[in-house]
């Protein structure tokens, strides 16, 4: 039975065992979509990425949860680009284009003051849609009280490549009580039943962070919680610029923390730059190699 090699990287942290785990398959050119989905199911991470040749960009990346393919994944992009660069597969390129189902997006590589490889990816233009559902049911599905939801700020669907429901929460303490009932999400999210839930607050563990969040997966994904979420952090940056910034800014830089409640804390740096049509959303992070393992190609 053929075996496929999967490389495990943790993204949005330089420390193995922290951040968000992603699988990267570097030998996926001849795999079918069904086989990619089966591999992702065996790997079991929130996402497994398959870098492939592209006719319109430097590389094409397909992203699979254990349950289905998604358009874009921030942490799996970090893992994939980190893998390709550290294995010498990008040559001396520091800027490249990636083809995704959310569009062709720029990525650039650079190092921070500590000498760590940093990856900055441009995300799709932010989109928002109204949530008209029940706050009481939403709170119940999260395992918190309705009073924990901050109604002075809008609860809205947002996307910079993948749709999620952004839910403002009053305090950090409520995050420790959250016990999601993911199976109830579709009946509450009537406008977008396949969306995930992304509660956030302005109280943080790290005094240098601007926002704290958790991310609970759609039940269709086959996972429960995403430790540190790049695409949702990107759209949170756009949300912050629209609803929380004290005045309209030309550029906004945010540090978003996530993963503390499940022992996988990581950081996502988000830059929002004002443009004529819509804001430019960029997400920056790093990754670290953990191990490699084989899965059977059934």
Coordinates of C-alpha atoms in Angstrom, one line a residue, residues 3 24 34 46 53 58 79 101 111 127 134-135 158 182 187 194 198 209 215 231 241 260 264 266 298:
X3 CA 2.6 5.7 1.8
X24 CA 2.3 19.7 4.4
X34 CA -10.5 12.4 -3.0
X46 CA -7.3 21.4 11.2
X53 CA 2.5 23.6 -9.8
X58 CA 4.7 30.6 -8.5
X79 CA 3.7 26.1 7.2
X101 CA -9.3 29.3 -4.3
X111 CA 13.7 38.0 8.9
X127 CA -16.1 41.2 3.3
X134 CA -30.3 34.6 18.2
X135 CA -27.7 35.9 20.7
X158 CA -16.4 38.3 8.0
X182 CA -20.2 22.7 17.2
X187 CA -29.0 25.9 12.8
X194 CA -21.1 26.4 7.1
X198 CA -14.6 33.3 16.2
X209 CA -1.3 42.0 22.2
X215 CA -11.8 29.8 16.8
X231 CA -7.6 34.1 8.0
X241 CA -10.1 49.3 11.7
X260 CA -3.9 30.0 25.4
X264 CA -1.0 26.3 22.1
X266 CA 0.6 31.8 19.3
X298 CA -6.0 4.0 0.7

